[in-house]
């Protein structure tokens, strides 16, 4: 392992300067991460939070040197990073254990790779297994363990390399609620007691409460392109309690930062013409209808964390519905709350028939849907093949053309504007 001078606490552990990562080539180039600047200091627990696809894993891979940036600089302890960072380790969502090795041997593998002598190896492995609370399972095989226990072995193995920087990529999201909570608690205890040689933790998550529970600082990311949109320090002292008012206030603030991005001023142009076309969010309009109903029953304003609990929806599923509500003009996000706009209020007060008309009117304003409607109207039979639309959409949305058309069909059908014939793969106007 590369020797490094002793750690100077004032030197940031990680510095990213103007990091951009693109995949593919022009003209189909896709910017996954755009101009990210960040710094992780010694002693900090930092969370990267954002919806899926915003580039969290990409950033983690760039920081650990598993992937290179298209442009920008990665500094580790003020030195440019080249190649894989030997001082950093990543724990992934599901940790790959060797099924033919026992728990002890799975942890020892990491020590062996570092050239630790066999007897020392054994001792260290046993101590780590104890540390993560797997005492008594040293001789068990992965198949005998629950998901939570396997993830603990993963943590033990990651800690065996004594990383200065511990990177966690949604490490609890594949676990059941109770195992996740237990493992979070154990990690926090190790970190806060300084039982780990680790100098900083960088955790990726899309779970807002988890971020507020654990982090000293939360970096909120947005997508298209992936970038940091807000930075929020969390100064609540540890251990934190989810039920505290102060805790909930921070959760609200983070929700506002995540969901409160402003709706674009313009909905863009129709596909096939130059310019940016608004991308439709992956949401069903009946889910939006349910959401509006619920907000209306709460007098037009609800707390976003409360909403997520009531609907039992994860952030990744809730955000697209809110986004759909925003672009159609029915809701707005303000200070961690979701509000009905006057239009949303009118919708909630309207009869079923009037509601359909309101939705149809709003949906038709969206460039992609208005464009489809117009093309169908111009056709003699008012039927046009799916492929025709896909070809046009591809120039605007690339690989997302199919996804965009499917959403447009779903919304168009719901608004009773047009429908889809599965037998002929054609779109047609509803008479
Ligand atoms: P997150 O971890 O926040 O869900 P990722 O970093 O995995 O996001 O991905 C960010 C974006 O980059 C996504 O749209 C994803 O599809 C894209 N992406 C990731 N890896 C590749 C790759 N190897 N080639 C092309 N696109 C990729
Ligand atoms: Mg990811």
PDB file of C-alpha atoms and ligand atoms in Angstrom, residues 23 30 32 50-59 61 169-170 204 400, ligand 1:
ATOM      1  CA  UNK A  23     -21.121   8.182 -20.917  1.00  0.00           C
ATOM      2  CA  UNK A  30     -25.156  11.363 -21.716  1.00  0.00           C
ATOM      3  CA  UNK A  32     -24.356  11.456 -15.678  1.00  0.00           C
ATOM      4  CA  UNK A  50     -30.851  11.921  -4.229  1.00  0.00           C
ATOM      5  CA  UNK A  51     -33.274  10.055  -6.468  1.00  0.00           C
ATOM      6  CA  UNK A  52     -32.061   7.023  -8.352  1.00  0.00           C
ATOM      7  CA  UNK A  53     -30.120   7.832 -11.478  1.00  0.00           C
ATOM      8  CA  UNK A  54     -28.723  11.136 -10.204  1.00  0.00           C
ATOM      9  CA  UNK A  55     -25.161   9.823 -10.245  1.00  0.00           C
ATOM     10  CA  UNK A  56     -24.534   8.861  -6.622  1.00  0.00           C
ATOM     11  CA  UNK A  57     -22.861   5.548  -7.394  1.00  0.00           C
ATOM     12  CA  UNK A  58     -20.941   7.165 -10.215  1.00  0.00           C
ATOM     13  CA  UNK A  59     -19.496   9.741  -7.825  1.00  0.00           C
ATOM     14  CA  UNK A  61     -16.752   5.103  -7.978  1.00  0.00           C
ATOM     15  CA  UNK A 169     -23.505   2.624  -1.376  1.00  0.00           C
ATOM     16  CA  UNK A 170     -27.070   2.202  -0.080  1.00  0.00           C
ATOM     17  CA  UNK A 204     -24.990   7.156  -0.529  1.00  0.00           C
ATOM     18  CA  UNK A 400     -35.527   6.839 -23.123  1.00  0.00           C
TER      19      UNK A 400
HETATM   20  P1  LIG B   1     -27.505   6.477  -8.781  1.00  0.00           P
HETATM   21  O1  LIG B   1     -26.480   5.684  -8.053  1.00  0.00           O
HETATM   22  O2  LIG B   1     -27.726   7.842  -8.225  1.00  0.00           O
HETATM   23  O3  LIG B   1     -28.812   5.747  -8.924  1.00  0.00           O
HETATM   24  P2  LIG B   1     -25.769   6.069 -11.069  1.00  0.00           P
HETATM   25  O4  LIG B   1     -24.517   6.745 -10.690  1.00  0.00           O
HETATM   26  O5  LIG B   1     -25.800   4.595 -10.955  1.00  0.00           O
HETATM   27  O6  LIG B   1     -26.986   6.729 -10.276  1.00  0.00           O
HETATM   28  O7  LIG B   1     -26.128   6.440 -12.569  1.00  0.00           O
HETATM   29  C1  LIG B   1     -26.283   7.791 -13.008  1.00  0.00           C
HETATM   30  C2  LIG B   1     -26.723   7.793 -14.455  1.00  0.00           C
HETATM   31  O8  LIG B   1     -25.671   7.317 -15.278  1.00  0.00           O
HETATM   32  C3  LIG B   1     -27.916   6.881 -14.708  1.00  0.00           C
HETATM   33  O9  LIG B   1     -28.767   7.520 -15.614  1.00  0.00           O
HETATM   34  C4  LIG B   1     -27.294   5.656 -15.325  1.00  0.00           C
HETATM   35  O10 LIG B   1     -28.203   5.030 -16.213  1.00  0.00           O
HETATM   36  C5  LIG B   1     -26.092   6.218 -16.045  1.00  0.00           C
HETATM   37  N1  LIG B   1     -24.986   5.248 -16.087  1.00  0.00           N
HETATM   38  C6  LIG B   1     -24.352   4.710 -15.027  1.00  0.00           C
HETATM   39  N2  LIG B   1     -23.364   3.883 -15.417  1.00  0.00           N
HETATM   40  C7  LIG B   1     -23.375   3.909 -16.774  1.00  0.00           C
HETATM   41  C8  LIG B   1     -22.594   3.286 -17.806  1.00  0.00           C
HETATM   42  N3  LIG B   1     -21.593   2.463 -17.503  1.00  0.00           N
HETATM   43  N4  LIG B   1     -22.906   3.554 -19.088  1.00  0.00           N
HETATM   44  C9  LIG B   1     -23.911   4.407 -19.408  1.00  0.00           C
HETATM   45  N5  LIG B   1     -24.677   5.040 -18.496  1.00  0.00           N
HETATM   46  C10 LIG B   1     -24.419   4.795 -17.205  1.00  0.00           C
END
